[in-house]
Amino acid sequence: MPRTVEYTNDRLILHLSGLTSAAALKRQVDIPFKNIKKVSIEDFKLSMFQFRVGTSVADIREGRFLIGNKWCFISYENHKDVVVLELEEHEFGKVVFQIDHPEEIKQRILEQTVRS
């Protein structure tokens, strides 16, 4: 998988590798647990024509997308069952990413946000 999640004491780090990082124009996104206000798993379909800095081809979305008046970081090849983090006081309003075992990832993030 071109995306992995690292957990530290106070933050989640989303790592991107290979072509995914090239398409997204970013290698990692740091998210302090204190900035996560909601975690969900959703079908997050986004128009190909959404204003972006990154890549949007077929169902692939990689990079920064302007949704409403907030920049969001999105990284997926399939819009179904992606992890959606709603953030406050962060450069991104949302971080949306595809990863293996999204339910396990969601649960781990929820556990970490309770601790911090």
XYZ file of N, CA and C in Angstrom:
348
model
N 0.863 -1.181 0.000
C 0.000 0.000 0.000
C 0.900 1.231 0.000
N 0.579 2.191 -0.833
C 1.419 3.396 -0.923
C 1.236 4.374 0.239
N 0.356 4.020 1.198
C 0.134 4.873 2.361
C 0.305 4.048 3.632
N 0.979 4.631 4.612
C 1.091 3.995 5.919
C 0.837 5.061 6.981
N 0.408 4.590 8.144
C 0.135 5.498 9.257
C 1.114 5.184 10.379
N 1.741 6.224 10.894
C 2.643 6.111 12.043
C 1.991 6.856 13.203
N 2.039 6.258 14.379
C 1.490 6.878 15.578
C 2.637 7.238 16.501
N 2.689 8.493 16.931
C 3.657 8.893 17.945
C 2.853 9.231 19.205
N 3.502 9.737 20.223
C 2.790 10.084 21.460
C 1.716 11.138 21.247
N 1.978 12.092 20.360
C 1.047 13.221 20.230
C 0.495 13.451 18.826
N 0.878 12.596 17.868
C 0.417 12.845 16.502
C 0.353 11.594 15.659
N -0.413 11.736 14.598
C -0.508 10.720 13.562
C 0.259 11.272 12.360
N 1.053 10.431 11.728
C 1.778 10.845 10.528
C 1.355 9.925 9.392
N 0.756 10.501 8.362
C 0.378 9.764 7.174
C 1.550 9.845 6.208
N 2.160 8.693 5.906
C 3.287 8.630 4.981
C 2.793 8.186 3.610
N 3.271 8.852 2.577
C 2.964 8.494 1.198
C 4.264 8.077 0.523
N 4.183 7.058 -0.328
C 5.401 6.603 -0.993
C 5.175 6.428 -2.491
N 6.274 6.311 -3.210
C 6.234 6.016 -4.639
C 5.465 7.033 -5.457
N 4.717 6.513 -6.438
C 3.942 7.376 -7.322
C 2.868 8.158 -6.586
N 2.376 7.593 -5.484
C 1.350 8.295 -4.701
C 1.897 9.607 -4.161
N 3.106 9.589 -3.630
C 3.685 10.835 -3.106
C 3.979 11.817 -4.240
N 4.382 11.313 -5.391
C 4.627 12.195 -6.541
C 3.323 12.830 -7.012
N 2.261 12.037 -7.093
C 0.973 12.555 -7.554
C 0.386 13.553 -6.565
N 0.601 13.317 -5.267
C 0.054 14.199 -4.227
C 0.936 15.422 -3.979
N 2.155 15.385 -4.509
C 3.126 16.461 -4.284
C 3.443 16.622 -2.805
N 3.415 15.499 -2.091
C 3.670 15.520 -0.646
C 4.090 14.119 -0.203
N 5.020 14.033 0.746
C 5.476 12.729 1.240
C 4.838 12.343 2.568
N 4.403 13.343 3.336
C 3.757 13.027 4.612
C 2.884 14.176 5.081
N 1.910 13.817 5.923
C 1.037 14.803 6.549
C 1.069 14.531 8.047
N 1.446 15.533 8.833
C 1.480 15.415 10.294
C 0.187 15.977 10.866
N -0.448 15.181 11.732
C -1.715 15.600 12.321
C -1.659 15.383 13.834
N -1.541 16.442 14.612
C -1.598 16.278 16.069
C -2.959 15.703 16.476
N -2.959 14.762 17.400
C -4.216 14.148 17.850
C -5.185 15.197 18.393
N -4.656 16.242 19.017
C -5.535 17.270 19.593
C -6.320 18.031 18.526
N -5.890 17.979 17.255
C -6.579 18.680 16.176
C -7.643 17.827 15.486
N -7.743 16.559 15.847
C -8.729 15.673 15.234
C -10.043 15.809 15.990
N -11.084 16.295 15.308
C -12.370 16.435 15.990
C -13.350 15.325 15.619
N -13.118 14.618 14.507
C -14.000 13.519 14.127
C -13.248 12.559 13.214
N -13.524 11.254 13.382
C -12.956 10.215 12.536
C -14.111 9.380 12.002
N -14.126 9.157 10.699
C -15.181 8.330 10.108
C -14.639 7.560 8.912
N -15.430 6.583 8.477
C -15.139 5.852 7.248
C -16.310 6.113 6.329
N -16.013 6.632 5.144
C -17.072 7.103 4.258
C -16.795 6.757 2.802
N -17.817 6.964 2.011
C -17.707 7.005 0.561
C -17.498 8.488 0.261
N -16.316 8.858 -0.189
C -15.952 10.267 -0.335
C -15.638 10.562 -1.799
N -16.670 10.586 -2.614
C -16.483 10.845 -4.043
C -16.347 12.343 -4.264
N -15.348 12.720 -5.009
C -15.033 14.117 -5.258
C -14.915 14.330 -6.760
N -15.473 15.389 -7.250
C -15.449 15.694 -8.684
C -14.026 15.804 -9.205
N -13.834 15.326 -10.427
C -12.548 15.469 -11.114
C -12.191 16.930 -11.329
N -13.197 17.783 -11.352
C -12.993 19.179 -11.689
C -12.835 20.079 -10.467
N -12.809 19.478 -9.269
C -12.606 20.240 -8.042
C -11.251 20.940 -8.123
N -11.196 22.214 -7.692
C -9.928 22.945 -7.717
C -8.916 22.203 -6.845
N -7.720 21.999 -7.379
C -6.738 21.169 -6.680
C -5.306 21.581 -6.984
N -4.421 21.099 -6.134
C -2.988 21.116 -6.379
C -2.590 19.659 -6.201
N -2.477 18.948 -7.304
C -2.201 17.517 -7.250
C -2.769 16.828 -8.470
N -3.267 15.614 -8.286
C -3.693 14.765 -9.390
C -5.146 14.344 -9.231
N -5.872 14.356 -10.355
C -7.254 13.904 -10.384
C -7.493 13.232 -11.736
N -7.454 11.883 -11.740
C -7.628 11.104 -12.964
C -8.496 9.901 -12.629
N -9.540 9.656 -13.449
C -10.478 8.554 -13.178
C -10.959 8.689 -11.733
N -10.777 7.660 -10.890
C -11.197 7.746 -9.484
C -10.026 8.075 -8.561
N -8.900 8.435 -9.109
C -7.706 8.748 -8.318
C -7.732 10.226 -7.924
N -7.553 10.475 -6.631
C -7.444 11.843 -6.116
C -6.228 11.870 -5.198
N -5.273 12.706 -5.521
C -4.048 12.821 -4.737
C -3.671 14.286 -4.614
N -3.610 14.807 -3.399
C -3.126 16.167 -3.190
C -4.063 17.031 -2.392
N -3.929 18.343 -2.588
C -4.726 19.331 -1.865
C -5.914 19.737 -2.732
N -7.097 19.692 -2.148
C -8.322 20.052 -2.858
C -9.042 21.126 -2.062
N -9.537 22.130 -2.769
C -10.285 23.197 -2.123
C -11.751 22.787 -2.079
N -12.263 22.572 -0.867
C -13.662 22.187 -0.661
C -14.289 23.286 0.187
N -15.249 23.977 -0.412
C -15.801 25.153 0.260
C -14.708 26.198 0.352
N -14.394 26.626 1.556
C -13.322 27.608 1.739
C -12.122 27.011 2.473
N -12.038 25.671 2.516
C -10.942 25.016 3.236
C -10.180 24.074 2.316
N -8.873 24.053 2.505
C -8.050 23.087 1.796
C -8.142 21.752 2.526
N -8.279 20.687 1.770
C -8.338 19.336 2.317
C -7.271 18.512 1.627
N -6.677 17.583 2.351
C -5.696 16.680 1.749
C -6.387 15.352 1.483
N -6.318 14.893 0.244
C -7.018 13.673 -0.159
C -6.049 12.757 -0.886
N -6.096 11.464 -0.536
C -5.225 10.475 -1.168
C -5.948 9.142 -1.268
N -6.483 8.864 -2.473
C -7.133 7.568 -2.705
C -7.168 7.213 -4.180
N -7.308 5.893 -4.434
C -7.540 5.382 -5.779
C -8.980 4.910 -5.916
N -9.659 4.748 -4.784
C -11.051 4.310 -4.759
C -11.737 5.083 -3.636
N -12.800 5.787 -3.954
C -13.457 6.688 -3.011
C -14.285 5.979 -1.941
N -14.427 4.664 -2.023
C -15.257 3.941 -1.054
C -14.433 3.497 0.154
N -15.046 3.578 1.323
C -14.420 3.123 2.573
C -13.059 3.764 2.833
N -13.026 5.080 2.734
C -11.802 5.812 3.056
C -11.920 6.393 4.464
N -10.801 6.600 5.095
C -10.761 7.221 6.420
C -10.851 8.730 6.229
N -11.771 9.364 6.956
C -11.960 10.810 6.874
C -11.698 11.404 8.261
N -10.707 12.268 8.336
C -10.391 12.979 9.575
C -10.843 14.421 9.422
N -11.743 14.858 10.281
C -12.138 16.263 10.302
C -11.265 16.949 11.341
N -10.631 18.042 10.926
C -9.633 18.691 11.764
C -10.026 20.119 12.104
N -9.467 20.606 13.205
C -9.610 22.009 13.577
C -8.217 22.545 13.874
N -8.044 23.829 13.587
C -6.756 24.501 13.816
C -5.601 23.740 13.171
N -5.775 23.387 11.905
C -4.771 22.660 11.132
C -4.760 23.252 9.733
N -3.681 23.058 8.991
C -3.624 23.596 7.631
C -4.692 22.994 6.725
N -5.172 21.785 7.053
C -6.233 21.137 6.282
C -7.502 21.021 7.119
N -8.647 21.258 6.493
C -9.930 21.066 7.168
C -10.271 19.595 7.300
N -9.824 18.797 6.320
C -10.019 17.345 6.344
C -8.792 16.679 5.751
N -8.542 15.470 6.217
C -7.578 14.585 5.584
C -8.332 13.299 5.295
N -8.322 12.905 4.019
C -9.075 11.739 3.556
C -8.078 10.800 2.889
N -8.044 9.525 3.335
C -7.086 8.608 2.730
C -7.599 7.178 2.705
N -7.150 6.463 1.682
C -7.450 5.050 1.521
C -6.318 4.256 2.170
N -6.706 3.208 2.883
C -5.702 2.369 3.536
C -6.316 0.999 3.803
N -5.465 -0.016 3.885
C -5.949 -1.346 4.245
C -6.496 -1.306 5.665
N -7.532 -2.062 5.933
C -8.141 -2.194 7.266
C -8.559 -0.851 7.863
N -9.397 -0.114 7.166
C -9.785 1.219 7.654
C -10.471 1.203 9.022
N -11.241 0.156 9.337
C -11.906 0.103 10.652
C -10.881 0.030 11.781
N -9.828 -0.761 11.583
C -8.772 -0.863 12.600
C -8.055 0.475 12.769
N -7.791 1.138 11.657
C -7.121 2.440 11.700
C -8.003 3.445 12.441
N -9.285 3.462 12.115
C -10.223 4.376 12.782
C -10.215 4.141 14.290
N -10.302 2.889 14.694
C -10.339 2.561 16.120
C -9.062 3.006 16.831
N -7.937 2.777 16.192
C -6.652 3.169 16.793
C -6.565 4.690 16.939
N -7.025 5.414 15.929
C -7.007 6.881 16.009
C -7.915 7.361 17.134
N -9.103 6.762 17.227
C -10.030 7.141 18.314
C -9.409 6.884 19.688
N -8.741 5.755 19.851
C -8.054 5.450 21.117
C -6.996 6.472 21.428
N -6.232 6.863 20.418
C -5.147 7.838 20.624
C -5.689 9.230 20.950
N -6.806 9.606 20.317
C -7.349 10.956 20.577
C -7.905 11.060 21.988
N -8.403 9.951 22.530
C -8.901 9.948 23.910
C -7.735 10.143 24.885
N -6.588 9.559 24.580
C -5.415 9.643 25.465
C -4.770 11.016 25.452
N -4.858 11.721 24.347
C -4.127 12.999 24.264
C -4.938 14.184 24.736
